Amino acid sequence: MSIRCKQLIGILMSVVLAMGSLLVPVSAKEKTDITELLKIKSRAAYNKGRKAAGKNKAEIHVKKYRSIGEMPDEEGYKYDSAWQGKTIKIYADQSGVLIIGAELEDGNYGTLYDASGKEVKEYRKEGLFMQSVPSGAVYSLKLPQKFRSFTVEADLMEDHQKVLRKNDSYVQTVSGGYFYHEFSLKKRSMAMLPILPFTDQKLSYNIQRKTKDGWKMLSKTKTADDDCEKALSRSVYGLAKGNYRAAVKGKTGTPYLIGYVPETVVKKYKTKKSKAKKITLESFQTDLYTDTERASRWYRISRKTAKKKRYIEISTSMNSGKLKFTIYKKGRKKPLKIYKLSGQKERKYRLKHGAGTYYIKVSKIGKNTNGVYSIDYL
């Protein structure tokens, strides 16, 4: 995936985060995974009602924003064919992460120069420049010799954000050692925290919860690379009420996207077999495990007839550890099937033992296990 594509997906993803209404797509009837949900919903939002920030401007003074969510619905600065071969100036009047990008169908993005007149070579290949710059930084962009229409994207983002706001996302650069982005949850939630570098430089990161004894890691340190789908599948956490932080480390100056959106998940499970939560036909139950939750959960389904094929489908989006799913039939001590699932997985079990009541026991493997799961009855 090119840097330009990653930039677009990052911006699209931020629009979805700003919606504040994500749910993990776990129903077998939807057949849509997390990545596709982000892409489909975000494209519609991104393309709706956008307008040009300006037209045929010789100088662009870039306004600074705290986050992508604060940016207006504008698609950049437009230039017509009368500007072929001309040079425009781009000014960063404040310090921050300067983003300069170009849109042109034939791939000729023009040539970008710094204040000393030296070409910025990383811009040439992908038409994208992202770097932390001081106040007063100036860049010159020479437009291509031939084009009908040319669009310049120029944005300035506040760098090194210490506090993440919910339903928003940020473009940041690595400071060298670990940098900590803090956030808080008022209720038990599924939280999405995608971390995606914009270059081929890998990042190290982990999520930590504040305890009375200090900061506790919720999982092993992970590597964020330029695989967008992998980044999204790793971004789902099951978190209890409390204070948290994302620790990010990498090569100094590496630009990356970080987003944060929580979705409250009310406890609907039962911890005793005699009070197992019922799942009706063509429905599902979704819940999560936080690192502080230990008890197993019980669910039941009632199969009224054996004439039609019926299935139990189990989906997980685990950030750390594994979940164990044990399927029983009433009156039988021996389990019918056991699944041990980690990460983003899906398993489908066909009910082969006639009509009756079936139970599904869910238990965690590993004390730091956290993530989201779903059980469907089809």
mmCIF file with all atom_site columns, N, CA, C and O in Angstrom, residues 3 27 55 63 99 108 124 150 213 231 235 246 262 269 314 335 339:
data_model
loop_
_atom_site.group_PDB
_atom_site.id
_atom_site.type_symbol
_atom_site.label_atom_id
_atom_site.label_alt_id
_atom_site.label_comp_id
_atom_site.label_asym_id
_atom_site.label_entity_id
_atom_site.label_seq_id
_atom_site.pdbx_PDB_ins_code
_atom_site.Cartn_x
_atom_site.Cartn_y
_atom_site.Cartn_z
_atom_site.occupancy
_atom_site.B_iso_or_equiv
_atom_site.pdbx_formal_charge
_atom_site.auth_seq_id
_atom_site.auth_comp_id
_atom_site.auth_asym_id
_atom_site.auth_atom_id
_atom_site.pdbx_PDB_model_num
ATOM 1  N N  . ILE A 1 3   ? 2.165   5.230   0.376   1.00 0.00 ? 3   ILE A N  1
ATOM 2  C CA . ILE A 1 3   ? 2.016   6.227   1.440   1.00 0.00 ? 3   ILE A CA 1
ATOM 3  C C  . ILE A 1 3   ? 0.776   7.072   1.191   1.00 0.00 ? 3   ILE A C  1
ATOM 4  O O  . ILE A 1 3   ? 0.047   7.410   2.104   1.00 0.00 ? 3   ILE A O  1
ATOM 5  N N  . SER A 1 27  ? -22.176 -10.103 13.740  1.00 0.00 ? 27  SER A N  1
ATOM 6  C CA . SER A 1 27  ? -23.238 -10.976 13.288  1.00 0.00 ? 27  SER A CA 1
ATOM 7  C C  . SER A 1 27  ? -22.854 -11.663 11.998  1.00 0.00 ? 27  SER A C  1
ATOM 8  O O  . SER A 1 27  ? -22.357 -11.055 11.063  1.00 0.00 ? 27  SER A O  1
ATOM 9  N N  . LYS A 1 55  ? -8.757  28.916  -4.226  1.00 0.00 ? 55  LYS A N  1
ATOM 10 C CA . LYS A 1 55  ? -8.458  28.678  -5.632  1.00 0.00 ? 55  LYS A CA 1
ATOM 11 C C  . LYS A 1 55  ? -7.370  29.629  -6.122  1.00 0.00 ? 55  LYS A C  1
ATOM 12 O O  . LYS A 1 55  ? -7.405  30.831  -5.841  1.00 0.00 ? 55  LYS A O  1
ATOM 13 N N  . LYS A 1 63  ? -3.340  26.928  8.470   1.00 0.00 ? 63  LYS A N  1
ATOM 14 C CA . LYS A 1 63  ? -3.935  27.071  9.791   1.00 0.00 ? 63  LYS A CA 1
ATOM 15 C C  . LYS A 1 63  ? -3.676  25.818  10.621  1.00 0.00 ? 63  LYS A C  1
ATOM 16 O O  . LYS A 1 63  ? -3.706  24.699  10.112  1.00 0.00 ? 63  LYS A O  1
ATOM 17 N N  . ILE A 1 99  ? 1.649   19.016  6.896   1.00 0.00 ? 99  ILE A N  1
ATOM 18 C CA . ILE A 1 99  ? 1.268   17.994  5.923   1.00 0.00 ? 99  ILE A CA 1
ATOM 19 C C  . ILE A 1 99  ? 1.031   18.683  4.585   1.00 0.00 ? 99  ILE A C  1
ATOM 20 O O  . ILE A 1 99  ? 0.171   19.559  4.472   1.00 0.00 ? 99  ILE A O  1
ATOM 21 N N  . ASN A 1 108 ? 2.056   13.041  -11.407 1.00 0.00 ? 108 ASN A N  1
ATOM 22 C CA . ASN A 1 108 ? 3.066   14.101  -11.354 1.00 0.00 ? 108 ASN A CA 1
ATOM 23 C C  . ASN A 1 108 ? 2.641   15.100  -10.285 1.00 0.00 ? 108 ASN A C  1
ATOM 24 O O  . ASN A 1 108 ? 1.713   15.877  -10.486 1.00 0.00 ? 108 ASN A O  1
ATOM 25 N N  . ARG A 1 124 ? 8.570   13.642  -3.726  1.00 0.00 ? 124 ARG A N  1
ATOM 26 C CA . ARG A 1 124 ? 8.532   13.386  -5.167  1.00 0.00 ? 124 ARG A CA 1
ATOM 27 C C  . ARG A 1 124 ? 7.790   12.091  -5.531  1.00 0.00 ? 124 ARG A C  1
ATOM 28 O O  . ARG A 1 124 ? 6.989   12.056  -6.473  1.00 0.00 ? 124 ARG A O  1
ATOM 29 N N  . PHE A 1 150 ? -5.299  20.887  -10.551 1.00 0.00 ? 150 PHE A N  1
ATOM 30 C CA . PHE A 1 150 ? -4.319  20.416  -9.574  1.00 0.00 ? 150 PHE A CA 1
ATOM 31 C C  . PHE A 1 150 ? -4.794  20.841  -8.185  1.00 0.00 ? 150 PHE A C  1
ATOM 32 O O  . PHE A 1 150 ? -5.217  21.979  -7.987  1.00 0.00 ? 150 PHE A O  1
ATOM 33 N N  . ASP A 1 213 ? -0.680  1.182   42.118  1.00 0.00 ? 213 ASP A N  1
ATOM 34 C CA . ASP A 1 213 ? 0.749   0.864   42.153  1.00 0.00 ? 213 ASP A CA 1
ATOM 35 C C  . ASP A 1 213 ? 1.512   1.428   40.955  1.00 0.00 ? 213 ASP A C  1
ATOM 36 O O  . ASP A 1 213 ? 2.692   1.148   40.782  1.00 0.00 ? 213 ASP A O  1
ATOM 37 N N  . ALA A 1 231 ? -3.453  -3.146  11.527  1.00 0.00 ? 231 ALA A N  1
ATOM 38 C CA . ALA A 1 231 ? -3.550  -2.114  12.553  1.00 0.00 ? 231 ALA A CA 1
ATOM 39 C C  . ALA A 1 231 ? -4.965  -2.013  13.102  1.00 0.00 ? 231 ALA A C  1
ATOM 40 O O  . ALA A 1 231 ? -5.178  -1.872  14.305  1.00 0.00 ? 231 ALA A O  1
ATOM 41 N N  . SER A 1 235 ? -6.722  -2.999  17.037  1.00 0.00 ? 235 SER A N  1
ATOM 42 C CA . SER A 1 235 ? -7.038  -1.752  17.723  1.00 0.00 ? 235 SER A CA 1
ATOM 43 C C  . SER A 1 235 ? -8.205  -1.847  18.704  1.00 0.00 ? 235 SER A C  1
ATOM 44 O O  . SER A 1 235 ? -8.554  -0.864  19.344  1.00 0.00 ? 235 SER A O  1
ATOM 45 N N  . ALA A 1 246 ? -1.629  5.436   25.926  1.00 0.00 ? 246 ALA A N  1
ATOM 46 C CA . ALA A 1 246 ? -0.978  4.704   24.843  1.00 0.00 ? 246 ALA A CA 1
ATOM 47 C C  . ALA A 1 246 ? 0.466   5.157   24.792  1.00 0.00 ? 246 ALA A C  1
ATOM 48 O O  . ALA A 1 246 ? 0.753   6.357   24.676  1.00 0.00 ? 246 ALA A O  1
ATOM 49 N N  . PRO A 1 262 ? -14.489 5.344   22.169  1.00 0.00 ? 262 PRO A N  1
ATOM 50 C CA . PRO A 1 262 ? -15.056 4.355   23.089  1.00 0.00 ? 262 PRO A CA 1
ATOM 51 C C  . PRO A 1 262 ? -16.524 4.082   22.769  1.00 0.00 ? 262 PRO A C  1
ATOM 52 O O  . PRO A 1 262 ? -17.237 4.949   22.277  1.00 0.00 ? 262 PRO A O  1
ATOM 53 N N  . TYR A 1 269 ? -24.223 -10.454 30.501  1.00 0.00 ? 269 TYR A N  1
ATOM 54 C CA . TYR A 1 269 ? -23.941 -11.874 30.683  1.00 0.00 ? 269 TYR A CA 1
ATOM 55 C C  . TYR A 1 269 ? -24.367 -12.361 32.067  1.00 0.00 ? 269 TYR A C  1
ATOM 56 O O  . TYR A 1 269 ? -24.627 -11.566 32.969  1.00 0.00 ? 269 TYR A O  1
ATOM 57 N N  . ILE A 1 314 ? -19.215 -18.135 16.497  1.00 0.00 ? 314 ILE A N  1
ATOM 58 C CA . ILE A 1 314 ? -18.479 -17.393 17.521  1.00 0.00 ? 314 ILE A CA 1
ATOM 59 C C  . ILE A 1 314 ? -17.462 -16.488 16.836  1.00 0.00 ? 314 ILE A C  1
ATOM 60 O O  . ILE A 1 314 ? -16.713 -16.926 15.963  1.00 0.00 ? 314 ILE A O  1
ATOM 61 N N  . PRO A 1 335 ? -18.314 -32.097 26.837  1.00 0.00 ? 335 PRO A N  1
ATOM 62 C CA . PRO A 1 335 ? -18.507 -30.983 25.889  1.00 0.00 ? 335 PRO A CA 1
ATOM 63 C C  . PRO A 1 335 ? -18.637 -31.487 24.453  1.00 0.00 ? 335 PRO A C  1
ATOM 64 O O  . PRO A 1 335 ? -18.011 -32.479 24.065  1.00 0.00 ? 335 PRO A O  1
ATOM 65 N N  . TYR A 1 339 ? -13.445 -24.304 21.663  1.00 0.00 ? 339 TYR A N  1
ATOM 66 C CA . TYR A 1 339 ? -12.636 -23.403 20.842  1.00 0.00 ? 339 TYR A CA 1
ATOM 67 C C  . TYR A 1 339 ? -11.800 -22.506 21.757  1.00 0.00 ? 339 TYR A C  1
ATOM 68 O O  . TYR A 1 339 ? -12.308 -21.986 22.753  1.00 0.00 ? 339 TYR A O  1
#
